Short mmCIF file of C-alpha atoms in Angstrom, two decimals:
data_model
loop_
_atom_site.label_atom_id
_atom_site.label_comp_id
_atom_site.label_asym_id
_atom_site.label_seq_id
_atom_site.Cartn_x
_atom_site.Cartn_y
_atom_site.Cartn_z
CA MET A 1 43.39 -2.18 -47.14
CA ASN A 2 43.39 -4.30 -44.02
CA ALA A 3 44.69 -3.35 -40.62
CA ASN A 4 47.95 -5.21 -41.11
CA GLY A 5 48.61 -3.40 -44.39
CA ALA A 6 47.95 -6.42 -46.60
CA THR A 7 46.08 -6.11 -49.89
CA LEU A 8 45.03 -9.72 -49.87
CA VAL A 9 44.52 -12.02 -46.89
CA ALA A 10 43.40 -15.60 -47.31
CA SER A 11 43.08 -17.56 -44.07
CA ASN A 12 42.67 -21.24 -43.49
CA ILE A 13 41.25 -21.99 -46.95
CA HIS A 14 39.79 -25.48 -47.29
CA LYS A 15 38.57 -26.97 -50.54
CA ALA A 16 37.57 -30.51 -51.41
CA PHE A 17 36.27 -31.96 -54.67
CA GLY A 18 34.02 -34.77 -53.48
CA ASP A 19 36.12 -36.86 -51.11
CA HIS A 20 39.36 -35.45 -52.40
CA GLU A 21 40.71 -32.77 -50.09
CA VAL A 22 42.73 -30.43 -52.31
CA LEU A 23 43.36 -27.59 -49.85
CA LYS A 24 43.76 -28.37 -46.17
CA GLY A 25 43.82 -24.94 -44.56
CA VAL A 26 46.04 -22.69 -46.66
CA SER A 27 46.77 -19.13 -45.55
CA LEU A 28 48.51 -16.34 -47.40
CA SER A 29 48.83 -12.65 -46.80
CA VAL A 30 50.08 -10.43 -49.61
CA ALA A 31 51.18 -6.84 -49.02
CA ARG A 32 50.68 -4.10 -51.57
CA GLY A 33 53.32 -4.31 -54.31
CA GLU A 34 54.36 -7.80 -53.39
CA VAL A 35 54.93 -10.55 -55.94
CA VAL A 36 54.25 -13.96 -54.46
CA THR A 37 54.98 -17.05 -56.52
CA LEU A 38 53.52 -20.45 -55.72
CA ILE A 39 55.46 -23.51 -56.77
CA GLY A 40 54.81 -27.18 -56.23
CA ALA A 41 54.14 -30.44 -58.03
CA SER A 42 50.98 -30.82 -60.06
CA GLY A 43 48.15 -31.82 -57.76
CA SER A 44 49.67 -29.93 -54.84
CA GLY A 45 46.72 -27.53 -54.85
CA LYS A 46 48.48 -24.37 -56.00
CA SER A 47 46.18 -23.65 -58.96
CA THR A 48 43.08 -24.42 -56.90
CA PHE A 49 44.33 -22.06 -54.21
CA LEU A 50 44.92 -19.33 -56.77
CA ARG A 51 41.40 -19.84 -58.16
CA CYS A 52 40.06 -19.48 -54.62
CA LEU A 53 41.54 -15.98 -54.49
CA ASN A 54 39.00 -14.61 -57.00
CA LEU A 55 36.44 -17.22 -56.00
CA LEU A 56 36.31 -19.05 -59.31
CA GLU A 57 36.51 -21.92 -56.83
CA MET A 58 34.42 -21.51 -53.73
CA PRO A 59 36.27 -22.56 -50.56
CA GLN A 60 34.31 -24.69 -48.10
CA GLN A 61 35.95 -23.13 -45.09
CA GLY A 62 38.12 -20.13 -44.35
CA GLU A 63 38.19 -16.40 -44.97
CA LEU A 64 39.19 -14.16 -47.81
CA ALA A 65 39.70 -10.40 -47.72
CA ILE A 66 40.80 -8.36 -50.70
CA GLY A 67 40.59 -4.61 -50.27
CA THR A 68 37.14 -3.91 -48.87
CA HIS A 69 35.75 -7.26 -50.06
CA LYS A 70 35.41 -9.77 -47.26
CA PHE A 71 34.10 -13.32 -47.45
CA THR A 72 33.73 -16.01 -44.81
CA PHE A 73 33.16 -19.59 -45.85
CA GLY A 74 31.86 -22.48 -43.83
CA LYS A 75 28.82 -24.47 -42.81
CA GLY A 76 25.84 -22.24 -42.13
CA MET A 77 27.34 -19.31 -44.02
CA ARG A 78 25.23 -17.99 -46.86
CA ALA A 79 26.80 -18.52 -50.25
CA ALA A 80 28.00 -15.23 -51.75
CA ASN A 81 25.71 -14.08 -54.53
CA ASP A 82 26.60 -13.42 -58.13
CA ALA A 83 26.60 -9.63 -57.68
CA LYS A 84 28.96 -9.69 -54.71
CA LEU A 85 31.34 -12.05 -56.49
CA ALA A 86 31.32 -9.85 -59.58
CA LEU A 87 32.28 -6.85 -57.43
CA LEU A 88 35.25 -8.72 -55.95
CA ARG A 89 36.43 -9.85 -59.37
CA ARG A 90 36.47 -6.30 -60.69
CA SER A 91 39.44 -5.65 -58.47
CA VAL A 92 41.21 -8.97 -59.02
CA GLY A 93 42.63 -9.62 -62.49
CA MET A 94 43.29 -13.16 -63.67
CA VAL A 95 45.40 -14.59 -66.44
CA PHE A 96 44.70 -18.19 -67.41
CA GLN A 97 46.97 -20.95 -68.65
CA HIS A 98 44.92 -21.28 -71.83
CA PHE A 99 44.38 -17.52 -72.34
CA ASN A 100 40.57 -17.82 -72.71
CA LEU A 101 40.35 -14.84 -75.03
CA PHE A 102 36.93 -14.18 -76.54
CA PRO A 103 37.33 -15.61 -80.06
CA HIS A 104 34.39 -13.71 -81.54
CA MET A 105 35.80 -10.31 -80.61
CA SER A 106 38.75 -8.35 -81.95
CA VAL A 107 41.80 -7.96 -79.75
CA LEU A 108 40.76 -4.42 -78.83
CA SER A 109 37.19 -5.50 -78.02
CA ASN A 110 38.53 -8.26 -75.80
CA ILE A 111 40.25 -5.58 -73.75
CA THR A 112 37.41 -3.03 -73.73
CA GLU A 113 34.69 -5.58 -72.91
CA GLY A 114 35.29 -5.41 -69.15
CA PRO A 115 35.58 -1.63 -68.76
CA VAL A 116 32.56 -0.96 -71.01
CA GLN A 117 30.24 -3.77 -69.92
CA VAL A 118 31.18 -4.01 -66.27
CA LYS A 119 32.25 -0.50 -65.32
CA GLY A 120 30.11 1.37 -67.83
CA MET A 121 33.05 3.22 -69.33
CA ALA A 122 32.38 5.03 -72.62
CA GLN A 123 33.52 2.99 -75.62
CA SER A 124 35.80 5.77 -76.89
CA GLU A 125 37.53 6.10 -73.55
CA ALA A 126 37.86 2.31 -73.31
CA ASN A 127 39.36 2.16 -76.80
CA GLU A 128 41.99 4.67 -75.76
CA LEU A 129 42.75 2.68 -72.63
CA GLY A 130 42.84 -0.52 -74.70
CA ARG A 131 45.31 0.92 -77.20
CA ASP A 132 47.54 2.16 -74.38
CA LEU A 133 47.54 -1.30 -72.82
CA LEU A 134 48.24 -2.97 -76.15
CA ALA A 135 51.21 -0.67 -76.62
CA LYS A 136 52.37 -1.58 -73.14
CA VAL A 137 52.36 -5.32 -73.94
CA GLY A 138 53.98 -4.64 -77.31
CA LEU A 139 50.99 -5.37 -79.54
CA ALA A 140 49.90 -1.89 -80.62
CA ASP A 141 49.51 -3.08 -84.23
CA LYS A 142 47.17 -5.97 -83.36
CA ALA A 143 44.13 -4.02 -82.13
CA ASP A 144 41.83 -5.05 -84.98
CA THR A 145 43.11 -8.60 -85.32
CA TYR A 146 41.10 -11.58 -84.06
CA PRO A 147 42.65 -13.85 -81.41
CA SER A 148 42.86 -16.83 -83.79
CA ARG A 149 45.49 -14.92 -85.79
CA LEU A 150 47.84 -14.51 -82.82
CA SER A 151 50.63 -16.73 -81.53
CA GLY A 152 50.31 -18.18 -78.03
CA GLY A 153 52.64 -15.56 -76.61
CA GLN A 154 50.67 -12.75 -78.24
CA LYS A 155 47.39 -14.22 -76.98
CA GLN A 156 48.72 -14.32 -73.45
CA ARG A 157 49.88 -10.71 -73.67
CA VAL A 158 46.41 -9.69 -74.85
CA ALA A 159 44.95 -11.64 -71.92
CA ILE A 160 47.21 -9.69 -69.57
CA ALA A 161 46.09 -6.41 -71.14
CA ARG A 162 42.45 -7.50 -70.79
CA ALA A 163 42.94 -8.14 -67.07
CA LEU A 164 44.83 -4.85 -66.59
CA ALA A 165 42.02 -2.91 -68.28
CA MET A 166 39.92 -3.40 -65.14
CA LYS A 167 42.67 -1.63 -63.15
CA PRO A 168 42.80 -4.43 -60.58
CA ASP A 169 44.36 -4.19 -57.14
CA VAL A 170 45.79 -7.68 -57.50
CA MET A 171 46.72 -9.77 -60.52
CA LEU A 172 46.59 -13.57 -60.44
CA PHE A 173 48.53 -15.64 -62.97
CA ASP A 174 47.67 -19.32 -63.33
CA GLU A 175 50.64 -20.96 -65.06
CA PRO A 176 50.70 -18.21 -67.69
CA THR A 177 53.49 -19.78 -69.76
CA SER A 178 52.70 -23.48 -69.43
CA ALA A 179 50.75 -23.68 -72.69
CA LEU A 180 53.36 -21.78 -74.70
CA ASP A 181 56.06 -22.98 -77.05
CA PRO A 182 59.42 -22.51 -75.31
CA GLU A 183 60.53 -19.69 -77.62
CA LEU A 184 57.40 -17.67 -76.72
CA VAL A 185 57.77 -17.89 -72.94
CA GLY A 186 60.23 -14.99 -72.72
CA GLU A 187 57.93 -12.34 -74.20
CA VAL A 188 55.20 -13.12 -71.66
CA LEU A 189 57.60 -13.25 -68.72
CA SER A 190 59.07 -9.90 -69.68
CA VAL A 191 55.60 -8.32 -69.60
CA ILE A 192 55.02 -9.80 -66.14
CA ARG A 193 58.45 -8.61 -65.05
CA GLY A 194 57.50 -5.11 -66.20
CA LEU A 195 54.35 -5.21 -64.08
CA ALA A 196 56.37 -6.31 -61.07
CA ALA A 197 58.73 -3.38 -61.60
CA GLU A 198 55.75 -1.01 -61.63
CA GLY A 199 54.71 -2.33 -58.23
CA MET A 200 51.68 -4.35 -59.29
CA THR A 201 50.58 -6.73 -56.53
CA MET A 202 50.67 -10.23 -57.99
CA VAL A 203 50.25 -13.89 -57.12
CA LEU A 204 51.66 -16.31 -59.67
CA VAL A 205 51.57 -20.04 -60.09
CA THR A 206 54.46 -21.05 -62.30
CA HIS A 207 57.00 -23.73 -63.11
CA GLU A 208 59.57 -21.16 -64.25
CA MET A 209 61.94 -21.43 -61.26
CA ALA A 210 64.56 -18.98 -62.48
CA PHE A 211 61.87 -16.42 -63.19
CA ALA A 212 60.25 -17.02 -59.81
CA ALA A 213 63.56 -16.57 -58.04
CA ASP A 214 64.21 -13.39 -59.95
CA VAL A 215 60.90 -11.56 -59.82
CA SER A 216 59.28 -12.66 -56.54
CA THR A 217 59.36 -10.99 -53.17
CA ARG A 218 58.32 -14.33 -51.69
CA VAL A 219 58.06 -17.88 -52.98
CA GLY A 220 55.66 -20.40 -51.47
CA PHE A 221 56.03 -24.15 -51.90
CA MET A 222 52.75 -26.03 -51.79
CA ASN A 223 52.62 -29.72 -51.12
CA ALA A 224 49.62 -32.01 -50.60
CA GLY A 225 47.21 -29.15 -49.99
CA VAL A 226 49.26 -27.15 -47.51
CA MET A 227 51.70 -24.24 -47.76
CA ALA A 228 54.74 -26.30 -46.84
CA GLU A 229 57.31 -23.49 -46.97
CA ILE A 230 57.15 -19.82 -47.75
CA GLY A 231 59.88 -17.21 -47.66
CA THR A 232 62.10 -15.03 -49.79
CA PRO A 233 63.30 -16.63 -53.04
CA GLU A 234 66.68 -16.98 -51.38
CA GLU A 235 65.16 -19.01 -48.53
CA THR A 236 62.70 -21.13 -50.49
CA ILE A 237 64.59 -21.84 -53.69
CA ARG A 238 68.26 -21.63 -52.66
CA GLN A 239 68.04 -22.92 -49.10
CA PRO A 240 65.08 -25.30 -49.01
CA ARG A 241 64.52 -26.83 -45.59
CA SER A 242 62.21 -29.78 -46.19
CA GLU A 243 63.25 -32.91 -48.04
CA ARG A 244 60.14 -32.61 -50.20
CA LEU A 245 61.10 -29.19 -51.49
CA LYS A 246 64.70 -30.29 -52.05
CA ALA A 247 63.46 -33.25 -54.07
CA PHE A 248 61.04 -31.05 -56.03
CA LEU A 249 63.73 -28.50 -56.88
CA SER A 250 66.31 -31.12 -57.82
CA ARG A 251 63.87 -32.63 -60.29
CA PHE A 252 63.70 -29.20 -61.88
CA HIS A 253 67.43 -28.82 -62.08
CA GLU A 254 67.70 -32.19 -63.79
CA ALA A 255 65.04 -31.18 -66.27
CA SER A 256 66.63 -27.85 -67.20
CA MET B 1 5.47 -42.88 -123.53
CA TYR B 2 3.93 -40.43 -121.06
CA VAL B 3 3.14 -37.02 -122.51
CA TRP B 4 3.74 -34.24 -120.00
CA GLU B 5 0.97 -31.69 -120.06
CA PHE B 6 1.89 -28.86 -117.70
CA ALA B 7 -0.51 -26.56 -119.53
CA ALA B 8 -3.33 -28.53 -117.86
CA LEU B 9 -2.41 -26.80 -114.58
CA LYS B 10 -3.15 -23.36 -115.93
CA PRO B 11 -6.62 -22.98 -114.37
CA TYR B 12 -5.21 -23.98 -110.98
CA TRP B 13 -2.37 -21.48 -110.56
CA GLY B 14 -4.46 -19.41 -108.18
CA LEU B 15 -4.92 -22.41 -105.89
CA ILE B 16 -1.25 -23.36 -106.09
CA TRP B 17 -0.21 -19.82 -105.21
CA GLN B 18 -2.63 -19.79 -102.29
CA GLY B 19 -1.24 -23.12 -101.06
CA LEU B 20 2.32 -21.82 -101.28
CA LEU B 21 1.39 -18.80 -99.16
CA VAL B 22 -0.17 -21.05 -96.52
CA THR B 23 2.95 -23.22 -96.46
CA VAL B 24 5.24 -20.21 -96.09
CA PHE B 25 2.94 -18.74 -93.44
CA TYR B 26 3.03 -21.93 -91.33
CA THR B 27 6.76 -22.21 -91.75
CA VAL B 28 7.52 -18.66 -90.68
CA THR B 29 5.13 -18.58 -87.72
CA THR B 30 6.04 -22.00 -86.37
CA VAL B 31 9.77 -21.40 -86.84
CA VAL B 32 9.48 -18.18 -84.84
CA ALA B 33 7.38 -19.86 -82.13
CA GLY B 34 9.67 -22.90 -82.21
CA LEU B 35 12.71 -20.67 -81.73
CA VAL B 36 11.17 -18.98 -78.72
CA ILE B 37 10.29 -22.36 -77.21
CA GLY B 38 13.62 -23.85 -78.19
CA LEU B 39 15.73 -21.01 -76.83
CA THR B 40 13.82 -20.97 -73.55
CA VAL B 41 13.90 -24.73 -73.09
CA GLY B 42 17.49 -24.98 -74.31
CA ILE B 43 18.72 -22.35 -71.84
CA LEU B 44 16.70 -23.81 -68.97
CA ARG B 45 18.11 -27.26 -69.68
CA THR B 46 21.67 -25.97 -69.32
CA THR B 47 21.07 -23.88 -66.20
CA ALA B 48 17.94 -24.89 -64.27
CA PRO B 49 17.71 -27.40 -61.39
CA ARG B 50 16.78 -31.00 -62.07
CA TRP B 51 13.09 -30.72 -61.22
CA VAL B 52 12.79 -28.23 -64.09
CA THR B 53 15.01 -30.01 -66.58
CA MET B 54 13.42 -33.44 -66.17
CA PRO B 55 9.94 -32.48 -67.47
CA LEU B 56 11.59 -30.45 -70.24
CA ARG B 57 13.59 -33.49 -71.23
CA LEU B 58 10.35 -35.47 -71.33
CA TYR B 59 8.73 -32.87 -73.58
CA ILE B 60 11.71 -32.88 -75.95
CA GLU B 61 11.92 -36.65 -76.21
CA VAL B 62 8.16 -37.12 -76.70
CA PHE B 63 8.09 -34.67 -79.57
CA ARG B 64 11.35 -35.80 -81.11
CA CYS B 65 10.57 -39.50 -80.95
CA THR B 66 6.96 -39.63 -82.16
CA PRO B 67 5.77 -38.98 -85.73
CA LEU B 68 4.71 -35.41 -86.42
CA LEU B 69 1.67 -36.75 -88.23
CA VAL B 70 0.49 -38.42 -85.04
CA GLN B 71 1.17 -35.24 -83.05
CA LEU B 72 -0.95 -33.21 -85.46
CA VAL B 73 -3.84 -35.62 -85.30
CA TRP B 74 -3.49 -35.87 -81.55
CA VAL B 75 -3.52 -32.10 -80.99
CA TYR B 76 -6.47 -31.69 -83.34
CA TYR B 77 -8.69 -34.55 -82.13
CA ALA B 78 -7.53 -35.57 -78.66
CA LEU B 79 -6.41 -32.32 -77.03
CA PRO B 80 -9.81 -30.58 -77.39
CA VAL B 81 -11.46 -33.54 -75.66
CA LEU B 82 -8.90 -33.54 -72.85
CA ILE B 83 -8.85 -29.83 -72.06
CA GLY B 84 -12.33 -28.99 -73.31
CA VAL B 85 -11.57 -26.26 -75.82
CA ASP B 86 -12.53 -25.93 -79.44
CA MET B 87 -9.61 -26.36 -81.75
CA THR B 88 -9.60 -25.13 -85.30
CA PRO B 89 -7.42 -27.07 -87.73
CA ALA B 90 -5.25 -23.98 -88.16
CA MET B 91 -4.70 -23.64 -84.43
CA ALA B 92 -3.95 -27.33 -84.00
CA CYS B 93 -1.40 -27.18 -86.80
CA PHE B 94 0.27 -24.12 -85.33
CA ILE B 95 0.53 -25.70 -81.88
CA ALA B 96 1.78 -29.08 -83.04
CA LEU B 97 4.30 -27.69 -85.53
CA SER B 98 5.61 -25.15 -83.01
CA LEU B 99 6.07 -27.71 -80.26
CA TYR B 100 7.68 -30.11 -82.71
CA ALA B 101 10.11 -27.44 -83.98
CA GLY B 102 10.71 -26.26 -80.41
CA SER B 103 11.84 -29.71 -79.29
CA PHE B 104 14.47 -29.90 -82.02
CA TYR B 105 15.61 -26.30 -81.65
CA ALA B 106 15.94 -26.79 -77.90
CA GLU B 107 18.45 -29.56 -78.45
CA ILE B 108 20.33 -27.48 -81.00
CA PHE B 109 20.52 -24.55 -78.59
CA ARG B 110 21.57 -26.76 -75.70
CA GLY B 111 24.26 -28.42 -77.79
CA GLY B 112 25.56 -25.04 -78.97
CA ILE B 113 25.66 -23.58 -75.47
CA GLU B 114 27.40 -26.61 -74.02
CA ALA B 115 29.95 -26.63 -76.85
CA VAL B 116 31.34 -23.31 -75.64
CA ASP B 117 34.48 -23.88 -73.57
CA VAL B 118 33.97 -23.45 -69.83
CA GLY B 119 37.04 -21.18 -69.90
CA GLN B 120 34.90 -18.58 -71.67
CA TRP B 121 32.55 -18.42 -68.67
CA GLU B 122 35.56 -18.17 -66.37
CA ALA B 123 37.15 -15.39 -68.41
CA GLY B 124 33.88 -13.45 -68.22
CA ARG B 125 33.62 -13.99 -64.48
CA ALA B 126 37.26 -13.00 -64.01
CA ILE B 127 36.61 -9.52 -65.43
CA GLY B 128 33.62 -9.07 -63.14
CA MET B 129 30.79 -9.87 -65.54
CA ARG B 130 27.61 -11.40 -64.19
CA ARG B 131 26.01 -14.57 -65.45
CA GLY B 132 23.37 -13.05 -67.69
CA LYS B 133 25.83 -10.75 -69.36
CA ILE B 134 28.40 -13.50 -69.89
CA PHE B 135 25.69 -15.59 -71.46
CA ARG B 136 24.47 -12.85 -73.79
CA ARG B 137 27.80 -11.31 -74.79
CA ILE B 138 30.29 -14.16 -74.60
CA VAL B 139 28.58 -17.55 -74.74
CA LEU B 140 25.53 -17.05 -76.95
CA PRO B 141 27.38 -15.44 -79.88
CA GLN B 142 29.81 -18.36 -79.93
CA ALA B 143 27.05 -20.92 -79.49
CA THR B 144 25.09 -19.37 -82.35
CA GLN B 145 28.00 -19.95 -84.65
CA VAL B 146 28.15 -23.62 -83.79
CA MET B 147 24.39 -23.91 -84.17
CA ILE B 148 23.87 -22.29 -87.56
CA PRO B 149 24.26 -25.38 -89.79
CA SER B 150 21.93 -27.51 -87.64
CA PHE B 151 19.57 -24.61 -87.29
CA ILE B 152 19.24 -24.09 -91.06
CA ASN B 153 18.89 -27.81 -91.56
CA GLN B 154 16.06 -28.00 -89.06
CA THR B 155 14.31 -25.00 -90.58
CA ILE B 156 14.39 -26.60 -94.03
CA MET B 157 12.89 -29.74 -92.52
CA GLN B 158 10.25 -27.58 -90.87
CA LEU B 159 9.10 -26.10 -94.17
CA LYS B 160 8.79 -29.58 -95.64
CA ASN B 161 7.08 -30.87 -92.51
CA THR B 162 4.32 -28.29 -92.88
CA SER B 163 3.06 -30.47 -95.75
CA LEU B 164 1.58 -32.73 -93.05
CA VAL B 165 -1.03 -30.11 -92.17
CA SER B 166 -2.93 -31.33 -95.23
CA VAL B 167 -4.13 -34.32 -93.19
CA VAL B 168 -6.36 -32.06 -91.10
CA ALA B 169 -7.53 -30.27 -94.25
CA VAL B 170 -5.48 -27.11 -93.90
CA GLY B 171 -5.01 -25.75 -97.40
CA ASP B 172 -1.24 -25.76 -97.78
CA LEU B 173 0.65 -26.38 -100.99
CA LEU B 174 0.46 -30.16 -100.76
CA TYR B 175 -3.24 -30.10 -99.87
CA GLN B 176 -4.02 -27.93 -102.90
CA GLY B 177 -1.97 -30.39 -104.94
CA SER B 178 -4.20 -33.25 -103.94
CA VAL B 179 -7.31 -31.17 -104.66
CA ILE B 180 -6.01 -30.24 -108.10
CA THR B 181 -5.00 -33.82 -108.83
CA ALA B 182 -8.50 -35.00 -108.02
CA SER B 183 -10.05 -32.69 -110.59
CA SER B 184 -7.35 -32.57 -113.29
CA TYR B 185 -6.19 -36.20 -113.25
CA ARG B 186 -2.63 -34.94 -113.75
CA PRO B 187 -0.78 -36.16 -110.60
CA LEU B 188 2.68 -36.21 -112.16
CA GLU B 189 2.50 -32.63 -113.39
CA VAL B 190 0.91 -31.44 -110.17
CA TYR B 191 3.39 -33.06 -107.79
CA THR B 192 6.38 -32.21 -109.96
CA THR B 193 5.29 -28.57 -109.95
CA ILE B 194 4.87 -28.66 -106.19
CA ALA B 195 8.29 -30.23 -105.71
CA VAL B 196 9.84 -27.51 -107.88
CA LEU B 197 8.10 -24.83 -105.78
CA TYR B 198 9.40 -26.30 -102.51
CA PHE B 199 12.85 -26.41 -104.06
CA VAL B 200 12.66 -22.83 -105.34
CA VAL B 201 11.77 -21.59 -101.86
CA LEU B 202 14.29 -23.69 -99.95
CA PHE B 203 17.35 -23.65 -102.16
CA PRO B 204 18.01 -19.90 -101.80
CA LEU B 205 17.69 -20.41 -98.05
CA THR B 206 20.62 -22.83 -98.12
CA LEU B 207 22.65 -20.30 -100.12
CA ILE B 208 21.89 -17.58 -97.58
CA ALA B 209 22.86 -20.02 -94.84
CA ASP B 210 26.22 -20.62 -96.48
CA GLN B 211 26.83 -16.88 -96.64
CA VAL B 212 25.87 -16.31 -93.02
CA GLU B 213 28.05 -19.16 -91.89
CA LEU B 214 30.97 -17.77 -93.84
CA ARG B 215 30.53 -14.26 -92.52
CA MET B 216 30.07 -15.27 -88.89
CA GLY B 217 33.07 -17.57 -89.03
CA ALA B 218 35.28 -14.85 -90.53
CA HIS B 219 37.52 -14.62 -87.48
CA ARG B 220 38.26 -18.33 -87.31
#
């Protein structure tokens, strides 16, 4: 943990793809047990920023500290090696929009793969952990099923269990319900809500405004590569200050 | 009306059998060597920097786009002159067939590896796995599945391609066929028999391939 009590501190993160500057100095500090939701139009940089938090995207400038893992990015800095990145990612779980389950492994093996292969946990112990996690996400009966047999909502719950199996300090969710049929969104959100209630530290990118307002300790609005506003859900969603955020939220209200 | 006289082949069964063994031997050894070459080159082409991949690309295209017959002759007659070593026909055949198979397998491996969704790499990285492990445990098993049909296809071609070794007087099945034809004057019976033997060896292979494909795709 850092001096200021934050689990995760990202400072002045810059990222460009070619000439296109996606992140123009984004900072975020997340305290233990906090749930921070990032909202914003597509192309605002929120997913890229999230992916910078476990270094699936490598920032070109800035700093990242999660637990004891510290990285500084910039010209002249040595690129972090594969081993150091792998260590960071052990303690940061990630759930993807498109689940990315391993199709050639059973549901249980998907979950035990990390603990066994990365942490060297005994298979029997990992199986027990896996079954507990499956029960937690409501899929105890699906252990021996293959991912192709599951609905989108079930896949995403398995993906959450797979991330939790590493016992991460922080969980990142990249639009976890965007690829789901509307009637399957609820089951995934309720699992995430349960994690929030347990005090799991989380950063979410989502378009589910009502959910964000309900579950978050803070909501950040990203626009054109910067963190335009961040505050409690009350402040950000109910009393937006900038015209941009007002316009963004009103488009949502029209849609729903 | 032509009268088929398969009985005329009776004195030659020993030779035919010997030829079949040589054919199978060249197929097995060059498929194994080709796989090693192909897997190495295929992996390097998907991961290595450009100065490595460019010469590999050159190798692949040269061997894919020139006739195997020419490659055999070239390795047997030209290579010894160029590098100053003695080359037995058997060695030349092994080298040419392996490099030829390797060039095709390399492309099959590369295609299979690249067909695996990039999200699979990301999911592996997200749970803290390192590159080598992601490749072995996540990507390669999925790539293998995609590759199996092309792989079997190429291996069948390889067995048939070994018939070209007869041009440098290696005694494979086809070579023995031409020898027997010369002394028995029964080309139709000889070549029909040889075709049946190729078929008998290869057809079960396709059946096994179907089974493997079915089993490996069970979760789809």
